[in-house]
mmCIF file of C-alpha atoms (C1' of nucleotides) in Angstrom:
data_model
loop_
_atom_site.group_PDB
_atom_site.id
_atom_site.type_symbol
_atom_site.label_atom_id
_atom_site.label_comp_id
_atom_site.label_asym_id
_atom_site.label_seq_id
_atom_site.Cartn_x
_atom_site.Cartn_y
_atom_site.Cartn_z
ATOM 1 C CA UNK A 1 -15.356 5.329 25.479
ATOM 2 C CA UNK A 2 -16.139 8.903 24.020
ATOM 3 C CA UNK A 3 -14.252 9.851 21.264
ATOM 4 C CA UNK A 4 -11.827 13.016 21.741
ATOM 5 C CA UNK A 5 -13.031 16.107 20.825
ATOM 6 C CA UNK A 6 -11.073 17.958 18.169
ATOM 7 C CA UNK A 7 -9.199 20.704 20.213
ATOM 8 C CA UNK A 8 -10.758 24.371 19.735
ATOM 9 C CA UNK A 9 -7.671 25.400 18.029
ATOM 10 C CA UNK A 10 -6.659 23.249 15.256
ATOM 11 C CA UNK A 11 -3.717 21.311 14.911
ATOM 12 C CA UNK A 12 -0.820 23.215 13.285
ATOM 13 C CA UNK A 13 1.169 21.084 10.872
ATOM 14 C CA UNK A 14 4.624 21.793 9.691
ATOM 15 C CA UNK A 15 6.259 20.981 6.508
ATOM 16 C CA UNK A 16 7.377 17.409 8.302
ATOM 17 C CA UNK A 17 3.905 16.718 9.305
ATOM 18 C CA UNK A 18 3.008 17.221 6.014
ATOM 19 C CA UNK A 19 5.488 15.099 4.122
ATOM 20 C CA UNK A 20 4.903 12.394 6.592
ATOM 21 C CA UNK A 21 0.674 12.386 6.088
ATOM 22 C CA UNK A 22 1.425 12.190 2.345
ATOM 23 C CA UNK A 23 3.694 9.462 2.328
ATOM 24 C CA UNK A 24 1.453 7.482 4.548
ATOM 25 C CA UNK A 25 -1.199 8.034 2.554
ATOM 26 C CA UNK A 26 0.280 6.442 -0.248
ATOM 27 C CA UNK A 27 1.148 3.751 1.335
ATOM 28 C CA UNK A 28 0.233 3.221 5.413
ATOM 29 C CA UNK A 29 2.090 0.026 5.320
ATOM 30 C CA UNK A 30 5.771 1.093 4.643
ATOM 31 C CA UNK A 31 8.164 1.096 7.484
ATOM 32 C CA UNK A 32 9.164 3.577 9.922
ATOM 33 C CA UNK A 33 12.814 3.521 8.473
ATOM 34 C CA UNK A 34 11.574 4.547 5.217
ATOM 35 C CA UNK A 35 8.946 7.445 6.226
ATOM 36 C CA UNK A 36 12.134 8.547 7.881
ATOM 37 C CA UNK A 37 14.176 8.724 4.557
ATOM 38 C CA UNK A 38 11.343 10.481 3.081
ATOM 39 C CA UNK A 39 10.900 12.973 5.139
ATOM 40 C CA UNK A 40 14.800 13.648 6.250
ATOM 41 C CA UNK A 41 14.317 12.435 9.738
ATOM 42 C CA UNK A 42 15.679 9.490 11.975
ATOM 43 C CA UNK A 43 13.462 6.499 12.397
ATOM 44 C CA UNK A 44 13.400 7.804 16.034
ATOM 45 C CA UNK A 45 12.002 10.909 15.659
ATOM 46 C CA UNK A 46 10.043 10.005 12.773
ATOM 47 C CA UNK A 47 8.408 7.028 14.901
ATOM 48 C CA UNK A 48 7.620 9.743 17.671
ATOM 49 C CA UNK A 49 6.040 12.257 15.100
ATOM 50 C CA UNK A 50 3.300 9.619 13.799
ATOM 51 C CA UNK A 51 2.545 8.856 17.223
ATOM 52 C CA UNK A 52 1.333 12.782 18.322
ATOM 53 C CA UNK A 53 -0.129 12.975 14.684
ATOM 54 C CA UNK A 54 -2.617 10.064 16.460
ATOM 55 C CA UNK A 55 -2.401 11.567 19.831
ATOM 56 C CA UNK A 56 -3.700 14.815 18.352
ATOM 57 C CA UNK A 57 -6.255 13.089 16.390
ATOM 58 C CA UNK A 58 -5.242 13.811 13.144
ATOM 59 C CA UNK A 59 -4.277 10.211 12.245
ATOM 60 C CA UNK A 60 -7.725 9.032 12.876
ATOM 61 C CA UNK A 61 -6.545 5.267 11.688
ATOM 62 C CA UNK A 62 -4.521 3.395 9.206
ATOM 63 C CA UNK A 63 -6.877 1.466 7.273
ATOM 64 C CA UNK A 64 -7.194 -0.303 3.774
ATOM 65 C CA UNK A 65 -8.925 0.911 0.444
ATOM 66 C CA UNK A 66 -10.984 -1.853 -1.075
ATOM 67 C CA UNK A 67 -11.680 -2.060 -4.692
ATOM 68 C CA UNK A 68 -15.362 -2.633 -5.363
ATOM 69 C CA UNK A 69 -15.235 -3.796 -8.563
ATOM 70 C CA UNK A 70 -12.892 -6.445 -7.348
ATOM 71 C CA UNK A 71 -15.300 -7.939 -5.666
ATOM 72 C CA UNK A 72 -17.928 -7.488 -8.646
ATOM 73 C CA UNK A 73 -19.386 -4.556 -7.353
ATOM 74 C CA UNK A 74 -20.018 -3.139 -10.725
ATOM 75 C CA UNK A 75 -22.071 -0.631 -10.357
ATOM 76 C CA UNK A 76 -22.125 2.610 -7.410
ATOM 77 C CA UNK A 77 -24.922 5.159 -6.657
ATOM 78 C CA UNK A 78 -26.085 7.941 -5.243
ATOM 79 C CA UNK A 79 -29.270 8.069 -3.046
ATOM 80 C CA UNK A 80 -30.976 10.993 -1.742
ATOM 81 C CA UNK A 81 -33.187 9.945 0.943
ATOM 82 C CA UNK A 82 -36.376 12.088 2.052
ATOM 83 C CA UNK A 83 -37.787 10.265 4.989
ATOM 84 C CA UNK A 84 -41.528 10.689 5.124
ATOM 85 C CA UNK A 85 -42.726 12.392 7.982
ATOM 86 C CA UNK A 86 -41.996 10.493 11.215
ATOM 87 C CA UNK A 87 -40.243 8.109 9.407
ATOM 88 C CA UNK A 88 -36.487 9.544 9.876
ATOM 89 C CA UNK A 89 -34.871 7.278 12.593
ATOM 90 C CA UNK A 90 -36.454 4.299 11.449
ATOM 91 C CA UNK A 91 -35.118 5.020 7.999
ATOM 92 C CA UNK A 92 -31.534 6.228 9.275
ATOM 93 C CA UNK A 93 -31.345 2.290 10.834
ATOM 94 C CA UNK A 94 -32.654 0.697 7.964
ATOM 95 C CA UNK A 95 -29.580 2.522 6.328
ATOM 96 C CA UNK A 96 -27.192 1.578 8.819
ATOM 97 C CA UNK A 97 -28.553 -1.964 8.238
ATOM 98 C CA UNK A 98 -27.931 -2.500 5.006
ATOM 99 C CA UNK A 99 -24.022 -2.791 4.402
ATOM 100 C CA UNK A 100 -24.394 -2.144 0.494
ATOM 101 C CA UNK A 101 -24.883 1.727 1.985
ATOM 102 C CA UNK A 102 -21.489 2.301 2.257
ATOM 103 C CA UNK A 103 -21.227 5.760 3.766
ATOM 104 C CA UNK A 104 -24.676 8.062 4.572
ATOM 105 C CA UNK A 105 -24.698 11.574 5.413
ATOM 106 C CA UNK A 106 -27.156 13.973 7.127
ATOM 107 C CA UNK A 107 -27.521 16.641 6.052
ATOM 108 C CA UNK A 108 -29.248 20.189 5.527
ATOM 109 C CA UNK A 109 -31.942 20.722 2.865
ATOM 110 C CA UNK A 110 -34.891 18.905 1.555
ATOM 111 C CA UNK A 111 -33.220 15.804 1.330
ATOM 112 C CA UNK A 112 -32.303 14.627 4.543
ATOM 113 C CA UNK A 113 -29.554 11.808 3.407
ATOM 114 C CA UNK A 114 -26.982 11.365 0.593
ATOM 115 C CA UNK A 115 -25.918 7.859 0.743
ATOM 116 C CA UNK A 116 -23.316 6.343 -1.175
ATOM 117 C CA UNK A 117 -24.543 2.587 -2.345
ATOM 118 C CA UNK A 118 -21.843 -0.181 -3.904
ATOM 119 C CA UNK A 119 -23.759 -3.103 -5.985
ATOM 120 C CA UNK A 120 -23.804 -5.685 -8.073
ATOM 121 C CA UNK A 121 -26.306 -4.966 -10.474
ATOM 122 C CA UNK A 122 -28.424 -2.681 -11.582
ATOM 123 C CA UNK A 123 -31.283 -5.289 -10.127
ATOM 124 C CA UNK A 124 -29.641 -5.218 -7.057
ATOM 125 C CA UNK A 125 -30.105 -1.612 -6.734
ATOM 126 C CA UNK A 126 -34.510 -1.971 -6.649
ATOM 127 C CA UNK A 127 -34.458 -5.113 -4.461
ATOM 128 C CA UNK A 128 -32.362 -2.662 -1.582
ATOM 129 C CA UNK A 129 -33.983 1.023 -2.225
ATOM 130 C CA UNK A 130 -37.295 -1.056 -1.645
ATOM 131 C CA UNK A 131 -36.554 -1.672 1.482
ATOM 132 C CA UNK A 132 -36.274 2.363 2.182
ATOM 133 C CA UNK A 133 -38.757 3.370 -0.598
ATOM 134 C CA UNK A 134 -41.970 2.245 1.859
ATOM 135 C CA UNK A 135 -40.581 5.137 4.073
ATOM 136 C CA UNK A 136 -38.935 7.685 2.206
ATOM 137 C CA UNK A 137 -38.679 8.831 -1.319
ATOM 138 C CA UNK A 138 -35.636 8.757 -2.835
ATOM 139 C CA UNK A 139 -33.851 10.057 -5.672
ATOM 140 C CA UNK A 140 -30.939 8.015 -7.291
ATOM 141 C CA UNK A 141 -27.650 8.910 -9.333
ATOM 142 C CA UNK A 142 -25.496 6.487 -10.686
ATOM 143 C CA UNK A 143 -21.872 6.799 -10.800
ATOM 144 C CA UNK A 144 -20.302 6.893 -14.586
ATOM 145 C CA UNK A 145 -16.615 8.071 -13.288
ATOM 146 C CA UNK A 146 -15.396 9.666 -10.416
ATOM 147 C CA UNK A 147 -12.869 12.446 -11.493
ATOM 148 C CA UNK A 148 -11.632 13.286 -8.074
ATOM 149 C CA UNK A 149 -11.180 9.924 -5.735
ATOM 150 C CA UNK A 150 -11.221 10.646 -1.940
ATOM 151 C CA UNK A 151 -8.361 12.972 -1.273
ATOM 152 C CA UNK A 152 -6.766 14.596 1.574
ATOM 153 C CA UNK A 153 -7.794 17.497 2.425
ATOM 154 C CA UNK A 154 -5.290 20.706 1.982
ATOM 155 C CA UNK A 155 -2.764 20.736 4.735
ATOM 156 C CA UNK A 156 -1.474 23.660 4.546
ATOM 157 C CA UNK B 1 -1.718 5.228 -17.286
ATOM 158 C CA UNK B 2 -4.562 2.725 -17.961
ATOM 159 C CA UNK B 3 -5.451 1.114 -14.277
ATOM 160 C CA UNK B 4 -6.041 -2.729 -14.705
ATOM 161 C CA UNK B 5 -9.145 -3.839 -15.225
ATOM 162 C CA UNK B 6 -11.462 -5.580 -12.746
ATOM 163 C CA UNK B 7 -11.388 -9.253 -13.865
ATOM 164 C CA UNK B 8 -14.422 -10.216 -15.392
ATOM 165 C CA UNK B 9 -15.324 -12.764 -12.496
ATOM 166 C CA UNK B 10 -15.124 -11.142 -9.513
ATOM 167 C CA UNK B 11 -12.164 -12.341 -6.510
ATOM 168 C CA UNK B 12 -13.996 -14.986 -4.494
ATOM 169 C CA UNK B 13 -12.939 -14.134 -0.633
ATOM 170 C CA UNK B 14 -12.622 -17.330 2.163
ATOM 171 C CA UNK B 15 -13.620 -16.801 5.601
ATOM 172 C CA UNK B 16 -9.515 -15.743 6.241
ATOM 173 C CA UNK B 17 -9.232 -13.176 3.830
ATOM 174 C CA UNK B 18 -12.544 -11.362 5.053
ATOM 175 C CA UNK B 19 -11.233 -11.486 8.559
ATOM 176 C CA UNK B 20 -7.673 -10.126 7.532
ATOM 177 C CA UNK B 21 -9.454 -7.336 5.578
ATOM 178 C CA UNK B 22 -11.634 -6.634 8.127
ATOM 179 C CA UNK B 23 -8.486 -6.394 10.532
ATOM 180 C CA UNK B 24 -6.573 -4.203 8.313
ATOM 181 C CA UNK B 25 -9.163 -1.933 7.672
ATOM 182 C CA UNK B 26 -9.387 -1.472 11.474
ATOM 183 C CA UNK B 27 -5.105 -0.966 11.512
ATOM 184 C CA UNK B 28 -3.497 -1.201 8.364
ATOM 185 C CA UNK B 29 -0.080 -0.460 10.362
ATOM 186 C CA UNK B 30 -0.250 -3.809 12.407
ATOM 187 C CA UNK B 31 2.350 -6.120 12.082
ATOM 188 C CA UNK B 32 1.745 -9.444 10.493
ATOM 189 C CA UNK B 33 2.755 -11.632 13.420
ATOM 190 C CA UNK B 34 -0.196 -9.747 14.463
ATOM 191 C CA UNK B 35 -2.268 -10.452 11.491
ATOM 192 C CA UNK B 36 -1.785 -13.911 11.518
ATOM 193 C CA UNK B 37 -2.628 -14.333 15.457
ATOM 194 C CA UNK B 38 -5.543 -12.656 14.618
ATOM 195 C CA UNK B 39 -7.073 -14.766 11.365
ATOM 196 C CA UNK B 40 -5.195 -17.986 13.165
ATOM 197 C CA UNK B 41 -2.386 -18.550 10.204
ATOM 198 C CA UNK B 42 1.173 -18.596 10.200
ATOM 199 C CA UNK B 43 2.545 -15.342 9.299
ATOM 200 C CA UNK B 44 4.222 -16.441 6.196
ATOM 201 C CA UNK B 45 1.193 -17.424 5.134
ATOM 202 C CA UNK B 46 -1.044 -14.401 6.229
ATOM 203 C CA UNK B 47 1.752 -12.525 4.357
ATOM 204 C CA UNK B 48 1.428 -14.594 1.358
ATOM 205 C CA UNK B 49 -2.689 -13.608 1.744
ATOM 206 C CA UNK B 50 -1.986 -10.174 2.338
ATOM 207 C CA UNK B 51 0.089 -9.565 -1.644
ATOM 208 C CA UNK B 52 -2.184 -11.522 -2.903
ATOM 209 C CA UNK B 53 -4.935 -9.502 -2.291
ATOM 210 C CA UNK B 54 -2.946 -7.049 -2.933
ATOM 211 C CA UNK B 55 -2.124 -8.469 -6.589
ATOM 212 C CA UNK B 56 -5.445 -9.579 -6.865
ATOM 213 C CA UNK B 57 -6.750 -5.503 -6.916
ATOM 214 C CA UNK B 58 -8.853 -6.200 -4.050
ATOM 215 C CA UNK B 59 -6.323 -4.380 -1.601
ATOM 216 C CA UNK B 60 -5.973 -1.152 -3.672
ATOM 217 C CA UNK B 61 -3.862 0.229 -1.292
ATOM 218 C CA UNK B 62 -2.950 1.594 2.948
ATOM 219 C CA UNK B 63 -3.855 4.653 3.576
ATOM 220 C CA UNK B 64 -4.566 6.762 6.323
ATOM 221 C CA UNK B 65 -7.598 8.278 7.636
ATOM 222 C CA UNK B 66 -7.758 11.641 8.408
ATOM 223 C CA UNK B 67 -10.001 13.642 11.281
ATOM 224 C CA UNK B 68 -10.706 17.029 9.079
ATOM 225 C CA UNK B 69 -12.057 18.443 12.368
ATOM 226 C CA UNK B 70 -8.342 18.329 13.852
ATOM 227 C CA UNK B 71 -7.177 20.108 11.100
ATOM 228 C CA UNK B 72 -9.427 23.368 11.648
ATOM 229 C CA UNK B 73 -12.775 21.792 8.441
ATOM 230 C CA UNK B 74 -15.617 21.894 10.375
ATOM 231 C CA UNK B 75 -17.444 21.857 8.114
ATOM 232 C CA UNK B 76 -18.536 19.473 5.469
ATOM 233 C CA UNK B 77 -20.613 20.511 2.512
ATOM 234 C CA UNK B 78 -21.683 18.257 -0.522
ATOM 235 C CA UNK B 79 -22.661 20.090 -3.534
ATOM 236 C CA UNK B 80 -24.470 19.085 -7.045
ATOM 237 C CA UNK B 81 -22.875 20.810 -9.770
ATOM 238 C CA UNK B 82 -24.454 21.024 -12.764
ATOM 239 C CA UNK B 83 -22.284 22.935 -15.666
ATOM 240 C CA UNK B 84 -23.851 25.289 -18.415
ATOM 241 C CA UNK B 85 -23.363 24.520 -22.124
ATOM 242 C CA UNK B 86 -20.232 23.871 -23.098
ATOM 243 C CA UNK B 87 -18.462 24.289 -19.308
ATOM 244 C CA UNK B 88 -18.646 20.397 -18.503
ATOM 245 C CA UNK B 89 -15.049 19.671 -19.029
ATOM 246 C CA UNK B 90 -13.695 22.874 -17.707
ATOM 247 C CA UNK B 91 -16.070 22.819 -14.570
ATOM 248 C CA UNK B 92 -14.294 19.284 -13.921
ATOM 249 C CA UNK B 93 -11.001 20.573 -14.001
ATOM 250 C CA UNK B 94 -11.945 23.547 -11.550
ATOM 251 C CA UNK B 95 -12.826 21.093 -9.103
ATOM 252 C CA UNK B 96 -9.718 18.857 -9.603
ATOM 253 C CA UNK B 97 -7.985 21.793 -9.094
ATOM 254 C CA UNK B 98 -9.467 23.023 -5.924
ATOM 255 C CA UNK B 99 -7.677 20.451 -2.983
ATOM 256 C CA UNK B 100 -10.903 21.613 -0.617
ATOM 257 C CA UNK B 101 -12.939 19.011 -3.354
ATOM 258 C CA UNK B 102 -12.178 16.161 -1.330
ATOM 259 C CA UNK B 103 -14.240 13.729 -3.771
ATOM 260 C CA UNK B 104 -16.084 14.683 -6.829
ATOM 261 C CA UNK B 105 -18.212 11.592 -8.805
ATOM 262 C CA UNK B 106 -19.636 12.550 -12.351
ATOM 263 C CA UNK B 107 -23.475 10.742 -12.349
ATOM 264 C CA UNK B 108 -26.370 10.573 -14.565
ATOM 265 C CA UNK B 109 -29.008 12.934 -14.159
ATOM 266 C CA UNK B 110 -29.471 16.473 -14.475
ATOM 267 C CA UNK B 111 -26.862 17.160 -11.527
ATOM 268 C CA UNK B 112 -23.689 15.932 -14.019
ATOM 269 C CA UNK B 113 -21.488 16.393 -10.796
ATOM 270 C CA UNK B 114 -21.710 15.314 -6.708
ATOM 271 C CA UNK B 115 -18.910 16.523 -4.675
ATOM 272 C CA UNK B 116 -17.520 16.631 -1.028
ATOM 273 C CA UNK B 117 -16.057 19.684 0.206
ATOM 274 C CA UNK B 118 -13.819 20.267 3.147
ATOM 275 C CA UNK B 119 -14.360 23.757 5.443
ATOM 276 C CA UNK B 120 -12.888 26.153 7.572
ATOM 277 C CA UNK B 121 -16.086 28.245 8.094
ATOM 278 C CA UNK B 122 -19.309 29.648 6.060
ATOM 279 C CA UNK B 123 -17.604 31.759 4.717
ATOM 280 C CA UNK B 124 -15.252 29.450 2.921
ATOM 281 C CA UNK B 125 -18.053 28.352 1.100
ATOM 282 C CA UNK B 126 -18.955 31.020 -0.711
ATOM 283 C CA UNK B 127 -15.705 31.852 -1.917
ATOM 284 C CA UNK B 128 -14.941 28.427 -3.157
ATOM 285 C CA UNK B 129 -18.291 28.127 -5.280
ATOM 286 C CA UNK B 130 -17.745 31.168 -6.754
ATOM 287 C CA UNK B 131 -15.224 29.743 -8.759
ATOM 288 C CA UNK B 132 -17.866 27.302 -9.767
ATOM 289 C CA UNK B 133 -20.932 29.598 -10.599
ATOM 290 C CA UNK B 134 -19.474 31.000 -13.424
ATOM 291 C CA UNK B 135 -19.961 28.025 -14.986
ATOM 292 C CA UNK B 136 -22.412 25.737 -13.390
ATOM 293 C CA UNK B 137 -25.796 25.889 -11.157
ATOM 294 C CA UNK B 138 -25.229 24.633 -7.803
ATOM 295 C CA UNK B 139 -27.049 22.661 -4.731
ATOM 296 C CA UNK B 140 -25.398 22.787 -1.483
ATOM 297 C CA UNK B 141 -26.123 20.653 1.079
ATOM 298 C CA UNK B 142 -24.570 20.827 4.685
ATOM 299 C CA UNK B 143 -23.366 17.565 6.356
ATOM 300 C CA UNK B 144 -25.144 17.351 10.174
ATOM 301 C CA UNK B 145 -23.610 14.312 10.985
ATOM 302 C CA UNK B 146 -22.589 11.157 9.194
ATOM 303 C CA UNK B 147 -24.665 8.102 10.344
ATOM 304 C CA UNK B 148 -22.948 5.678 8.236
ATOM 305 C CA UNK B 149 -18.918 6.645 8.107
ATOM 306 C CA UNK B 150 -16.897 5.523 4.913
ATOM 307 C CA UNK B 151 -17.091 2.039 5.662
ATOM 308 C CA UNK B 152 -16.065 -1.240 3.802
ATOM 309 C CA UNK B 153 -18.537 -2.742 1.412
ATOM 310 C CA UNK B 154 -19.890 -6.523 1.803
ATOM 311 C CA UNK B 155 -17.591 -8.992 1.433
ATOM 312 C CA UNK B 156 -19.605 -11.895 1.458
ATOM 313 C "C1'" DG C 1 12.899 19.623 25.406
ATOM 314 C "C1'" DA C 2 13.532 17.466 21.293
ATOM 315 C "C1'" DT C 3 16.729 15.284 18.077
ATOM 316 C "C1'" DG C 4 20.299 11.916 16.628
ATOM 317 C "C1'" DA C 5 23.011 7.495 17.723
ATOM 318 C "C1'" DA C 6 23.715 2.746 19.261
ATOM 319 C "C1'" DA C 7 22.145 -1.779 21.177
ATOM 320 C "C1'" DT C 8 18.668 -5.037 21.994
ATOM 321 C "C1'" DC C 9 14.647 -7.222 20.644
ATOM 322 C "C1'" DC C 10 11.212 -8.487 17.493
ATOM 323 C "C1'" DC C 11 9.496 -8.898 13.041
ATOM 324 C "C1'" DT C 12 9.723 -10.222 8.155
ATOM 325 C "C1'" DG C 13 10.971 -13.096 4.373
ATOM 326 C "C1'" DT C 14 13.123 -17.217 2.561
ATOM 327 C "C1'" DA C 15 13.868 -21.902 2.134
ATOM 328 C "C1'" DA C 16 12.983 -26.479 3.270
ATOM 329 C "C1'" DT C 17 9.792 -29.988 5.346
ATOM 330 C "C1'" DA D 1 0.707 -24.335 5.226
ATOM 331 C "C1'" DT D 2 4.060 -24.594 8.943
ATOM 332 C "C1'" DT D 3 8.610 -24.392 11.123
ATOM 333 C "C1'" DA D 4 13.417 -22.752 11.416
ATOM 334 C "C1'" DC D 5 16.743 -19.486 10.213
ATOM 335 C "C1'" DA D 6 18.972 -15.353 8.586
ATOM 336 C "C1'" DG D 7 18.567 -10.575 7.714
ATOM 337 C "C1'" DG D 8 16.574 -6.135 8.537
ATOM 338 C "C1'" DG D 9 13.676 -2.989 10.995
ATOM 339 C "C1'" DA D 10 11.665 -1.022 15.308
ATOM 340 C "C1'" DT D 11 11.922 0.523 20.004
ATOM 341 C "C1'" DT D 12 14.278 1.858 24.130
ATOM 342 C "C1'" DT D 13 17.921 4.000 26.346
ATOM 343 C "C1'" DC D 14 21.439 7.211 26.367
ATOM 344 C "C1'" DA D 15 24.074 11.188 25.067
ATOM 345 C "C1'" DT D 16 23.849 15.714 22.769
ATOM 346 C "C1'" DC D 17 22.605 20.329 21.271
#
DNA sequence: GATGAAATCCCTGTAAT
DNA sequence: ATTACAGGGATTTCATC
């Protein structure tokens, strides 16, 4: 099943749309009655609004934010990944492999992929680029505070 | 404002509460009658599992995931920022201020800052750094494509 | 054509086993 | 942890603007 295509002309959002996104992201679990209070609506039409926010694609999914460090991930990094040459699919699955990667992008440049690594230790962190490091060279970052968690993006 | 602290020994997850965490990060929105057919529990119970991860700090908190390509970014850029003397703190406070800074991590090494930025065009890009190189080199990167989405971290 | 209102149905939370 | 019960929320239909 192929995913949709965003439309050629993006989705305009009103003022609603808005209020509704940000109250869902704060919390996606809250009930339709109270999204409707929020945003001034009835449950009805509030219901009806989420649903073409999904139709439309905009609402890709509700989903939950973990805590690493809950689960004694301690430590998070950032890998650049240079693939040596002829080595770049095999690399990209060893990547997608490995679930400690927690997000990998492609991108333009010398480096070919910034990866986003949660882990234990900073052990932990050799015994996994290892298993890349025989096919790319890689240049690591670790994470000391993150001043700007994953936000929306500007809605207006 | 201080967030609580990890516990020291990290939340030890049964078979259950992987499953329900791996359901909820697929639809945070579904209901727990749902839930609980799902893991195989009683939906008191699965209830019961879901504040407790919740208390616990493993379950930070529902959100909802947005498709930036609906909403007219089609681009994606990430971008090392490293300040002059002297800027660090106020080069951190541009970027909090700029929404289009979806994500911004402060890591060792001589790039102090790694960053995700949201896109209408090319253009957009140059006129958002510029409030930047005042005060700090930049590296810019453009995302291709995104082999490994956001995705949740081990949980064994 | 989309919004608000009412009724039915289902879900959630509580208490007791 | 499950089952039963009481309360509240969600969805559908209908009427309205």
């Amino acid at each position: 099943m192929s995913k949709r295509l965003a439309s050629i002309a993006p989705v305009a959002l009103d003022d609603t749309d808005r209020a509704l996104l940000a109250a869902l992201a704060q919390d996606a679990r809250q009930p339709v009655s109270e999204l409707a209070r929020v945003v001034g609506l009835s449950a009805p039409s509030t219901a009806e609004r989420v649903r073409r926010l999904e139709a439309q694609g905009v609402i890709e999914r509700f989903t939950v934010q973990i805590d690493p460090r809950a689960l004694g991930f301690t430590l998070q990094a950032i890998v650049r990944v240079k693939p040596l040459p002829g080595q770049l699919h095999l690399v990209e699955e060893v990547i997608r492999r490995i679930p400690e990667f927690v997000e990998c992008d492609k991108v333009t440049g010398d480096d070919c992929f910034i990866c986003r690594l949660y882990l234990h230790s900073i052990e932990q962190l050799d015994e996994i680029l290892s298993k890349v490091t025989e096919r790319a060279e890689t240049s690591t970052a670790i994470v000391k505070s993150t001043p700007v968690a994953r936000r929306l993006p500007p809605l207006g």
